[in-house]
Amino acid sequence: MSLPHAKSESYRIFDAIAGRYDLINSVLSFGLHRLWRRAIRRSLPSRPGLTVLDLATGTADVALELIRSPRVDRVTGLDMSQGMIALGRDKVQARGLSQKISLEVGDAQRLPYAAASFDAITMSFGIRNVPDVLACLKEMHRVLKPNGRTLILEFALPQSRIVRAGHLFYLRHVLPAIGRMLSGHATAYTYLNQTIEEFPYGQDFTALLQKAGFEKVQFKNLSFGIVNLYRGDKL
Ligand SMILES: C[S@@+](CC[C@H](N)C(=O)[O-])C[C@H]1O[C@@H](n2cnc3c(N)ncnc32)[C@H](O)[C@@H]1O
């Protein structure tokens, strides 16, 4: 099998591992991914009747979390991988939520939506995979309504030297081995490790959000700083 390495091809890796993605996610995050998704839901704007766009929605776990909020009316999920979207659709249908969640195949850098369409946009562990990060953030800003909010979950490196050293050991040595075993894919989880170490986080990422036009930009560390939740508003 030829293995895509360029970010523009990263969705193909997700196509290849889609059937095992949820299991691997639970194992590699020790179940913490549930807490991280909950943190997104709790940071949504406080008004009712929200329509939310979830980018890089994958198998729709974030979309399914968001719709649990009484403030959310509808969620649209978008992802480049047909395989991930197909699994997501099965999950949405099995929960009887097809009227409230719709899933579409598409590119987060070129959103097929009119300006000012959504009250909130979420993206969980997706922005790292997008080749043109700034283009994607600008698109998010464009399709947000005024008073809208974007919420982005992404991996980071902890500030504490000891926690950081332990986490880097996990990322470089443990995670690729477990990922390879569970996915049956030679490089999918090596790629994960490389992208986490290279991707801007903390103030470097909030600077990109500001460059894309977001205001009141902030972030908070989750799980000792191995993940950050970024927030930016469109005024
Ligand atoms: C690590 S998964 C995250 C899935 C889900 N958000 C979650 O938290 O479980 C990353 C997803 O980004 C998608 N992706 C990669 N490049 C993309 C792009 N340019 N536009 C939309 N989705 C993309 C992949 O297909 C994959 O489903």
PDB file of C-alpha atoms and ligand atoms in Angstrom:
ATOM      1  CA  MET A   1       0.000   0.000   0.000  1.00  0.00           C
ATOM      2  CA  SER A   2       1.383   3.454  -0.827  1.00  0.00           C
ATOM      3  CA  LEU A   3       1.451   5.626   2.246  1.00  0.00           C
ATOM      4  CA  PRO A   4       0.493   9.277   1.983  1.00  0.00           C
ATOM      5  CA  HIS A   5       2.741  11.641   3.915  1.00  0.00           C
ATOM      6  CA  ALA A   6       1.759  15.065   2.584  1.00  0.00           C
ATOM      7  CA  LYS A   7      -0.825  16.813   4.730  1.00  0.00           C
ATOM      8  CA  SER A   8      -3.047  17.267   1.673  1.00  0.00           C
ATOM      9  CA  GLU A   9      -3.320  13.473   1.600  1.00  0.00           C
ATOM     10  CA  SER A  10      -3.714  12.906   5.329  1.00  0.00           C
ATOM     11  CA  TYR A  11      -7.417  12.132   5.036  1.00  0.00           C
ATOM     12  CA  ARG A  12      -6.430   8.965   3.147  1.00  0.00           C
ATOM     13  CA  ILE A  13      -4.798   7.652   6.290  1.00  0.00           C
ATOM     14  CA  PHE A  14      -8.120   8.180   8.057  1.00  0.00           C
ATOM     15  CA  ASP A  15      -9.906   6.366   5.243  1.00  0.00           C
ATOM     16  CA  ALA A  16      -7.534   3.441   5.770  1.00  0.00           C
ATOM     17  CA  ILE A  17      -8.019   3.233   9.546  1.00  0.00           C
ATOM     18  CA  ALA A  18     -11.646   4.488   9.812  1.00  0.00           C
ATOM     19  CA  GLY A  19     -13.070   1.174  11.065  1.00  0.00           C
ATOM     20  CA  ARG A  20     -10.694   1.133  14.022  1.00  0.00           C
ATOM     21  CA  TYR A  21     -10.433   4.872  14.678  1.00  0.00           C
ATOM     22  CA  ASP A  22     -12.852   5.041  17.646  1.00  0.00           C
ATOM     23  CA  LEU A  23     -11.235   2.098  19.431  1.00  0.00           C
ATOM     24  CA  ILE A  24      -7.711   3.424  18.884  1.00  0.00           C
ATOM     25  CA  ASN A  25      -8.777   6.886  20.023  1.00  0.00           C
ATOM     26  CA  SER A  26     -10.111   5.482  23.305  1.00  0.00           C
ATOM     27  CA  VAL A  27      -7.026   3.359  23.949  1.00  0.00           C
ATOM     28  CA  LEU A  28      -4.397   5.976  23.071  1.00  0.00           C
ATOM     29  CA  SER A  29      -6.098   8.781  25.023  1.00  0.00           C
ATOM     30  CA  PHE A  30      -6.954   6.502  27.995  1.00  0.00           C
ATOM     31  CA  GLY A  31     -10.566   7.636  27.518  1.00  0.00           C
ATOM     32  CA  LEU A  32      -9.641  11.296  28.096  1.00  0.00           C
ATOM     33  CA  HIS A  33     -11.039  12.245  24.683  1.00  0.00           C
ATOM     34  CA  ARG A  34     -14.523  12.162  26.252  1.00  0.00           C
ATOM     35  CA  LEU A  35     -13.530  14.879  28.729  1.00  0.00           C
ATOM     36  CA  TRP A  36     -11.955  16.966  25.975  1.00  0.00           C
ATOM     37  CA  ARG A  37     -15.128  16.801  23.865  1.00  0.00           C
ATOM     38  CA  ARG A  38     -17.213  17.743  26.894  1.00  0.00           C
ATOM     39  CA  ALA A  39     -15.002  20.806  27.378  1.00  0.00           C
ATOM     40  CA  ILE A  40     -15.955  21.955  23.858  1.00  0.00           C
ATOM     41  CA  ARG A  41     -19.671  21.521  24.548  1.00  0.00           C
ATOM     42  CA  ARG A  42     -19.406  23.502  27.772  1.00  0.00           C
ATOM     43  CA  SER A  43     -17.658  26.388  26.010  1.00  0.00           C
ATOM     44  CA  LEU A  44     -20.376  26.976  23.417  1.00  0.00           C
ATOM     45  CA  PRO A  45     -22.043  30.407  23.358  1.00  0.00           C
ATOM     46  CA  SER A  46     -24.681  30.640  26.095  1.00  0.00           C
ATOM     47  CA  ARG A  47     -27.642  31.615  23.896  1.00  0.00           C
ATOM     48  CA  PRO A  48     -30.171  29.008  22.687  1.00  0.00           C
ATOM     49  CA  GLY A  49     -30.955  27.886  19.126  1.00  0.00           C
ATOM     50  CA  LEU A  50     -27.345  27.371  18.019  1.00  0.00           C
ATOM     51  CA  THR A  51     -26.432  25.968  14.619  1.00  0.00           C
ATOM     52  CA  VAL A  52     -22.935  24.486  14.793  1.00  0.00           C
ATOM     53  CA  LEU A  53     -20.414  23.390  12.156  1.00  0.00           C
ATOM     54  CA  ASP A  54     -17.984  20.666  13.251  1.00  0.00           C
ATOM     55  CA  LEU A  55     -14.953  20.549  10.954  1.00  0.00           C
ATOM     56  CA  ALA A  56     -12.839  17.407  10.508  1.00  0.00           C
ATOM     57  CA  THR A  57     -15.778  15.713  12.187  1.00  0.00           C
ATOM     58  CA  GLY A  58     -14.399  12.214  11.532  1.00  0.00           C
ATOM     59  CA  THR A  59     -16.759   9.593  12.940  1.00  0.00           C
ATOM     60  CA  ALA A  60     -18.998  12.341  14.395  1.00  0.00           C
ATOM     61  CA  ASP A  61     -18.160  11.989  18.088  1.00  0.00           C
ATOM     62  CA  VAL A  62     -17.948  15.758  18.569  1.00  0.00           C
ATOM     63  CA  ALA A  63     -21.193  16.308  16.639  1.00  0.00           C
ATOM     64  CA  LEU A  64     -22.903  13.716  18.869  1.00  0.00           C
ATOM     65  CA  GLU A  65     -21.522  15.435  21.977  1.00  0.00           C
ATOM     66  CA  LEU A  66     -22.620  18.896  20.827  1.00  0.00           C
ATOM     67  CA  ILE A  67     -26.201  17.879  20.099  1.00  0.00           C
ATOM     68  CA  ARG A  68     -26.534  16.847  23.776  1.00  0.00           C
ATOM     69  CA  SER A  69     -26.514  20.541  24.655  1.00  0.00           C
ATOM     70  CA  PRO A  70     -30.049  21.974  25.003  1.00  0.00           C
ATOM     71  CA  ARG A  71     -28.646  25.140  23.387  1.00  0.00           C
ATOM     72  CA  VAL A  72     -27.803  23.339  20.116  1.00  0.00           C
ATOM     73  CA  ASP A  73     -30.503  22.945  17.453  1.00  0.00           C
ATOM     74  CA  ARG A  74     -28.503  21.530  14.561  1.00  0.00           C
ATOM     75  CA  VAL A  75     -24.985  20.290  13.812  1.00  0.00           C
ATOM     76  CA  THR A  76     -23.355  19.984  10.393  1.00  0.00           C
ATOM     77  CA  GLY A  77     -20.210  17.856  10.283  1.00  0.00           C
ATOM     78  CA  LEU A  78     -17.669  18.085   7.451  1.00  0.00           C
ATOM     79  CA  ASP A  79     -14.687  15.826   6.739  1.00  0.00           C
ATOM     80  CA  MET A  80     -12.474  14.936   3.761  1.00  0.00           C
ATOM     81  CA  SER A  81     -12.590  11.207   4.481  1.00  0.00           C
ATOM     82  CA  GLN A  82     -15.540   9.318   2.966  1.00  0.00           C
ATOM     83  CA  GLY A  83     -14.763   6.342   5.215  1.00  0.00           C
ATOM     84  CA  MET A  84     -14.918   8.375   8.447  1.00  0.00           C
ATOM     85  CA  ILE A  85     -18.120  10.133   7.318  1.00  0.00           C
ATOM     86  CA  ALA A  86     -19.766   6.790   6.441  1.00  0.00           C
ATOM     87  CA  LEU A  87     -19.088   5.491   9.964  1.00  0.00           C
ATOM     88  CA  GLY A  88     -20.288   8.772  11.449  1.00  0.00           C
ATOM     89  CA  ARG A  89     -23.550   8.542   9.495  1.00  0.00           C
ATOM     90  CA  ASP A  90     -24.145   5.031  10.857  1.00  0.00           C
ATOM     91  CA  LYS A  91     -23.673   6.304  14.423  1.00  0.00           C
ATOM     92  CA  VAL A  92     -25.968   9.295  13.893  1.00  0.00           C
ATOM     93  CA  GLN A  93     -28.644   7.085  12.343  1.00  0.00           C
ATOM     94  CA  ALA A  94     -28.363   4.465  15.102  1.00  0.00           C
ATOM     95  CA  ARG A  95     -29.097   7.195  17.667  1.00  0.00           C
ATOM     96  CA  GLY A  96     -32.074   8.513  15.678  1.00  0.00           C
ATOM     97  CA  LEU A  97     -30.410  11.917  15.209  1.00  0.00           C
ATOM     98  CA  SER A  98     -30.443  12.206  11.407  1.00  0.00           C
ATOM     99  CA  GLN A  99     -32.852  15.171  11.584  1.00  0.00           C
ATOM    100  CA  LYS A 100     -30.444  17.109  13.790  1.00  0.00           C
ATOM    101  CA  ILE A 101     -26.999  16.104  12.533  1.00  0.00           C
ATOM    102  CA  SER A 102     -25.974  16.064   8.881  1.00  0.00           C
ATOM    103  CA  LEU A 103     -22.552  14.908   7.723  1.00  0.00           C
ATOM    104  CA  GLU A 104     -20.864  15.973   4.504  1.00  0.00           C
ATOM    105  CA  VAL A 105     -17.630  15.226   2.661  1.00  0.00           C
ATOM    106  CA  GLY A 106     -15.585  18.374   2.040  1.00  0.00           C
ATOM    107  CA  ASP A 107     -12.405  20.356   2.598  1.00  0.00           C
ATOM    108  CA  ALA A 108     -12.083  22.577   5.682  1.00  0.00           C
ATOM    109  CA  GLN A 109      -9.948  25.007   3.638  1.00  0.00           C
ATOM    110  CA  ARG A 110     -12.769  25.690   1.155  1.00  0.00           C
ATOM    111  CA  LEU A 111     -16.044  25.615   3.035  1.00  0.00           C
ATOM    112  CA  PRO A 112     -19.130  25.115   0.865  1.00  0.00           C
ATOM    113  CA  TYR A 113     -21.226  27.510   2.990  1.00  0.00           C
ATOM    114  CA  ALA A 114     -22.331  31.118   2.659  1.00  0.00           C
ATOM    115  CA  ALA A 115     -20.794  33.801   4.858  1.00  0.00           C
ATOM    116  CA  ALA A 116     -22.349  34.155   8.334  1.00  0.00           C
ATOM    117  CA  SER A 117     -24.041  30.717   8.357  1.00  0.00           C
ATOM    118  CA  PHE A 118     -23.162  29.302  11.807  1.00  0.00           C
ATOM    119  CA  ASP A 119     -23.313  30.383  15.463  1.00  0.00           C
ATOM    120  CA  ALA A 120     -20.341  28.239  16.405  1.00  0.00           C
ATOM    121  CA  ILE A 121     -17.638  26.221  14.656  1.00  0.00           C
ATOM    122  CA  THR A 122     -15.721  23.420  16.328  1.00  0.00           C
ATOM    123  CA  MET A 123     -12.703  21.443  15.193  1.00  0.00           C
ATOM    124  CA  SER A 124     -11.241  18.660  17.263  1.00  0.00           C
ATOM    125  CA  PHE A 125      -7.794  17.295  16.363  1.00  0.00           C
ATOM    126  CA  GLY A 126      -8.289  18.352  12.746  1.00  0.00           C
ATOM    127  CA  ILE A 127      -6.494  21.678  12.240  1.00  0.00           C
ATOM    128  CA  ARG A 128      -3.109  19.931  12.574  1.00  0.00           C
ATOM    129  CA  ASN A 129      -3.930  17.871   9.494  1.00  0.00           C
ATOM    130  CA  VAL A 130      -4.844  20.775   7.237  1.00  0.00           C
ATOM    131  CA  PRO A 131      -2.095  21.977   4.854  1.00  0.00           C
ATOM    132  CA  ASP A 132      -3.042  25.682   4.900  1.00  0.00           C
ATOM    133  CA  VAL A 133      -3.939  26.407   8.528  1.00  0.00           C
ATOM    134  CA  LEU A 134      -4.473  30.143   8.047  1.00  0.00           C
ATOM    135  CA  ALA A 135      -6.751  29.614   5.025  1.00  0.00           C
ATOM    136  CA  CYS A 136      -8.835  27.232   7.128  1.00  0.00           C
ATOM    137  CA  LEU A 137      -9.081  29.677  10.054  1.00  0.00           C
ATOM    138  CA  LYS A 138     -10.089  32.482   7.673  1.00  0.00           C
ATOM    139  CA  GLU A 139     -12.794  30.266   6.191  1.00  0.00           C
ATOM    140  CA  MET A 140     -14.058  29.544   9.697  1.00  0.00           C
ATOM    141  CA  HIS A 141     -14.199  33.261  10.396  1.00  0.00           C
ATOM    142  CA  ARG A 142     -16.055  33.897   7.117  1.00  0.00           C
ATOM    143  CA  VAL A 143     -18.849  31.371   7.711  1.00  0.00           C
ATOM    144  CA  LEU A 144     -19.352  32.364  11.371  1.00  0.00           C
ATOM    145  CA  LYS A 145     -22.176  34.732  12.189  1.00  0.00           C
ATOM    146  CA  PRO A 146     -21.379  37.928  14.107  1.00  0.00           C
ATOM    147  CA  ASN A 147     -21.262  37.000  17.820  1.00  0.00           C
ATOM    148  CA  GLY A 148     -20.206  33.545  16.707  1.00  0.00           C
ATOM    149  CA  ARG A 149     -17.497  31.486  18.371  1.00  0.00           C
ATOM    150  CA  THR A 150     -14.880  29.035  17.176  1.00  0.00           C
ATOM    151  CA  LEU A 151     -13.599  26.295  19.484  1.00  0.00           C
ATOM    152  CA  ILE A 152     -10.556  24.251  18.509  1.00  0.00           C
ATOM    153  CA  LEU A 153      -9.115  21.268  20.364  1.00  0.00           C
ATOM    154  CA  GLU A 154      -5.566  20.361  19.491  1.00  0.00           C
ATOM    155  CA  PHE A 155      -2.609  18.531  20.983  1.00  0.00           C
ATOM    156  CA  ALA A 156       0.120  20.566  22.657  1.00  0.00           C
ATOM    157  CA  LEU A 157       3.254  19.898  24.667  1.00  0.00           C
ATOM    158  CA  PRO A 158       3.049  20.332  28.459  1.00  0.00           C
ATOM    159  CA  GLN A 159       4.992  23.203  30.055  1.00  0.00           C
ATOM    160  CA  SER A 160       6.254  21.222  33.039  1.00  0.00           C
ATOM    161  CA  ARG A 161       9.623  19.722  32.041  1.00  0.00           C
ATOM    162  CA  ILE A 162       8.926  16.418  33.763  1.00  0.00           C
ATOM    163  CA  VAL A 163       5.437  15.955  32.342  1.00  0.00           C
ATOM    164  CA  ARG A 164       6.744  17.027  28.938  1.00  0.00           C
ATOM    165  CA  ALA A 165       9.567  14.473  29.005  1.00  0.00           C
ATOM    166  CA  GLY A 166       7.157  11.687  29.951  1.00  0.00           C
ATOM    167  CA  HIS A 167       4.680  12.775  27.291  1.00  0.00           C
ATOM    168  CA  LEU A 168       7.358  12.949  24.582  1.00  0.00           C
ATOM    169  CA  PHE A 169       8.465   9.443  25.479  1.00  0.00           C
ATOM    170  CA  TYR A 170       4.851   8.294  25.161  1.00  0.00           C
ATOM    171  CA  LEU A 171       4.396  10.106  21.821  1.00  0.00           C
ATOM    172  CA  ARG A 172       7.659   8.916  20.292  1.00  0.00           C
ATOM    173  CA  HIS A 173       7.865   5.340  21.523  1.00  0.00           C
ATOM    174  CA  VAL A 174       4.652   4.005  23.058  1.00  0.00           C
ATOM    175  CA  LEU A 175       1.960   5.598  20.895  1.00  0.00           C
ATOM    176  CA  PRO A 176       3.419   4.585  17.474  1.00  0.00           C
ATOM    177  CA  ALA A 177       3.819   0.975  18.642  1.00  0.00           C
ATOM    178  CA  ILE A 178       0.270   0.674  20.025  1.00  0.00           C
ATOM    179  CA  GLY A 179      -1.139   2.588  17.045  1.00  0.00           C
ATOM    180  CA  ARG A 180       0.613   0.259  14.593  1.00  0.00           C
ATOM    181  CA  MET A 181      -0.642  -2.800  16.428  1.00  0.00           C
ATOM    182  CA  LEU A 182      -4.275  -1.691  16.655  1.00  0.00           C
ATOM    183  CA  SER A 183      -4.601  -0.073  13.220  1.00  0.00           C
ATOM    184  CA  GLY A 184      -2.511  -2.526  11.214  1.00  0.00           C
ATOM    185  CA  HIS A 185      -1.165   0.592   9.444  1.00  0.00           C
ATOM    186  CA  ALA A 186       2.618   1.005   9.351  1.00  0.00           C
ATOM    187  CA  THR A 187       2.925   4.784   9.625  1.00  0.00           C
ATOM    188  CA  ALA A 188      -0.446   6.306  10.622  1.00  0.00           C
ATOM    189  CA  TYR A 189       0.556   6.838  14.229  1.00  0.00           C
ATOM    190  CA  THR A 190       4.133   7.852  13.510  1.00  0.00           C
ATOM    191  CA  TYR A 191       2.636  10.635  11.466  1.00  0.00           C
ATOM    192  CA  LEU A 192       0.552  11.645  14.498  1.00  0.00           C
ATOM    193  CA  ASN A 193       3.628  11.912  16.671  1.00  0.00           C
ATOM    194  CA  GLN A 194       5.491  14.032  14.093  1.00  0.00           C
ATOM    195  CA  THR A 195       2.605  16.428  13.495  1.00  0.00           C
ATOM    196  CA  ILE A 196       2.068  17.020  17.223  1.00  0.00           C
ATOM    197  CA  GLU A 197       5.696  17.952  17.747  1.00  0.00           C
ATOM    198  CA  GLU A 198       5.813  20.287  14.742  1.00  0.00           C
ATOM    199  CA  PHE A 199       2.473  22.072  15.137  1.00  0.00           C
ATOM    200  CA  PRO A 200       2.269  25.559  16.751  1.00  0.00           C
ATOM    201  CA  TYR A 201       0.519  25.581  20.120  1.00  0.00           C
ATOM    202  CA  GLY A 202      -0.308  28.019  22.924  1.00  0.00           C
ATOM    203  CA  GLN A 203       0.487  31.658  22.090  1.00  0.00           C
ATOM    204  CA  ASP A 204       1.814  30.671  18.654  1.00  0.00           C
ATOM    205  CA  PHE A 205      -1.563  29.257  17.732  1.00  0.00           C
ATOM    206  CA  THR A 206      -3.594  32.096  19.272  1.00  0.00           C
ATOM    207  CA  ALA A 207      -1.516  34.462  17.093  1.00  0.00           C
ATOM    208  CA  LEU A 208      -2.814  32.591  14.027  1.00  0.00           C
ATOM    209  CA  LEU A 209      -6.408  32.908  15.266  1.00  0.00           C
ATOM    210  CA  GLN A 210      -5.911  36.654  15.647  1.00  0.00           C
ATOM    211  CA  LYS A 211      -4.369  36.867  12.182  1.00  0.00           C
ATOM    212  CA  ALA A 212      -7.484  35.188  10.780  1.00  0.00           C
ATOM    213  CA  GLY A 213      -9.636  37.911  12.341  1.00  0.00           C
ATOM    214  CA  PHE A 214     -10.787  36.332  15.625  1.00  0.00           C
ATOM    215  CA  GLU A 215     -11.108  38.440  18.764  1.00  0.00           C
ATOM    216  CA  LYS A 216     -11.147  37.711  22.489  1.00  0.00           C
ATOM    217  CA  VAL A 217      -8.769  34.880  21.651  1.00  0.00           C
ATOM    218  CA  GLN A 218      -7.786  32.619  24.539  1.00  0.00           C
ATOM    219  CA  PHE A 219      -6.831  29.052  25.321  1.00  0.00           C
ATOM    220  CA  LYS A 220      -6.836  26.703  28.246  1.00  0.00           C
ATOM    221  CA  ASN A 221      -4.723  23.673  29.016  1.00  0.00           C
ATOM    222  CA  LEU A 222      -6.512  20.369  29.437  1.00  0.00           C
ATOM    223  CA  SER A 223      -4.988  17.231  30.999  1.00  0.00           C
ATOM    224  CA  PHE A 224      -1.722  18.889  32.166  1.00  0.00           C
ATOM    225  CA  GLY A 225      -1.350  20.683  28.834  1.00  0.00           C
ATOM    226  CA  ILE A 226      -1.202  17.700  26.494  1.00  0.00           C
ATOM    227  CA  VAL A 227      -4.255  19.239  24.815  1.00  0.00           C
ATOM    228  CA  ASN A 228      -5.342  22.871  24.433  1.00  0.00           C
ATOM    229  CA  LEU A 229      -8.839  24.210  23.891  1.00  0.00           C
ATOM    230  CA  TYR A 230      -8.635  27.435  21.849  1.00  0.00           C
ATOM    231  CA  ARG A 231     -11.443  29.929  21.617  1.00  0.00           C
ATOM    232  CA  GLY A 232     -11.935  32.890  19.318  1.00  0.00           C
ATOM    233  CA  ASP A 233     -14.998  35.072  18.820  1.00  0.00           C
ATOM    234  CA  LYS A 234     -16.239  36.974  15.800  1.00  0.00           C
ATOM    235  CA  LEU A 235     -17.604  40.282  17.015  1.00  0.00           C
TER     236      LEU A 235
HETATM  237  C1  LIG B   1      -7.740  12.953  14.183  1.00  0.00           C
HETATM  238  S1  LIG B   1      -9.184  12.944  13.181  1.00  0.00           S
HETATM  239  C2  LIG B   1     -10.294  13.830  14.234  1.00  0.00           C
HETATM  240  C3  LIG B   1     -11.715  13.362  14.110  1.00  0.00           C
HETATM  241  C4  LIG B   1     -12.681  13.936  15.151  1.00  0.00           C
HETATM  242  N1  LIG B   1     -12.775  15.376  15.052  1.00  0.00           N
HETATM  243  C5  LIG B   1     -12.277  13.522  16.538  1.00  0.00           C
HETATM  244  O1  LIG B   1     -11.989  14.391  17.369  1.00  0.00           O
HETATM  245  O2  LIG B   1     -12.293  12.313  16.810  1.00  0.00           O
HETATM  246  C6  LIG B   1      -8.784  14.128  11.923  1.00  0.00           C
HETATM  247  C7  LIG B   1      -9.798  14.221  10.807  1.00  0.00           C
HETATM  248  O3  LIG B   1      -9.445  15.319   9.944  1.00  0.00           O
HETATM  249  C8  LIG B   1      -9.876  14.981   8.634  1.00  0.00           C
HETATM  250  N2  LIG B   1      -9.253  15.901   7.669  1.00  0.00           N
HETATM  251  C9  LIG B   1      -7.958  15.930   7.274  1.00  0.00           C
HETATM  252  N3  LIG B   1      -7.770  16.937   6.400  1.00  0.00           N
HETATM  253  C10 LIG B   1      -8.972  17.548   6.251  1.00  0.00           C
HETATM  254  C11 LIG B   1      -9.424  18.672   5.490  1.00  0.00           C
HETATM  255  N4  LIG B   1      -8.594  19.375   4.700  1.00  0.00           N
HETATM  256  N5  LIG B   1     -10.726  19.039   5.575  1.00  0.00           N
HETATM  257  C12 LIG B   1     -11.591  18.343   6.362  1.00  0.00           C
HETATM  258  N6  LIG B   1     -11.218  17.271   7.101  1.00  0.00           N
HETATM  259  C13 LIG B   1      -9.928  16.893   7.049  1.00  0.00           C
HETATM  260  C14 LIG B   1      -9.488  13.522   8.517  1.00  0.00           C
HETATM  261  O4  LIG B   1     -10.150  12.883   7.458  1.00  0.00           O
HETATM  262  C15 LIG B   1      -9.877  13.002   9.903  1.00  0.00           C
HETATM  263  O5  LIG B   1     -11.182  12.472   9.924  1.00  0.00           O
END
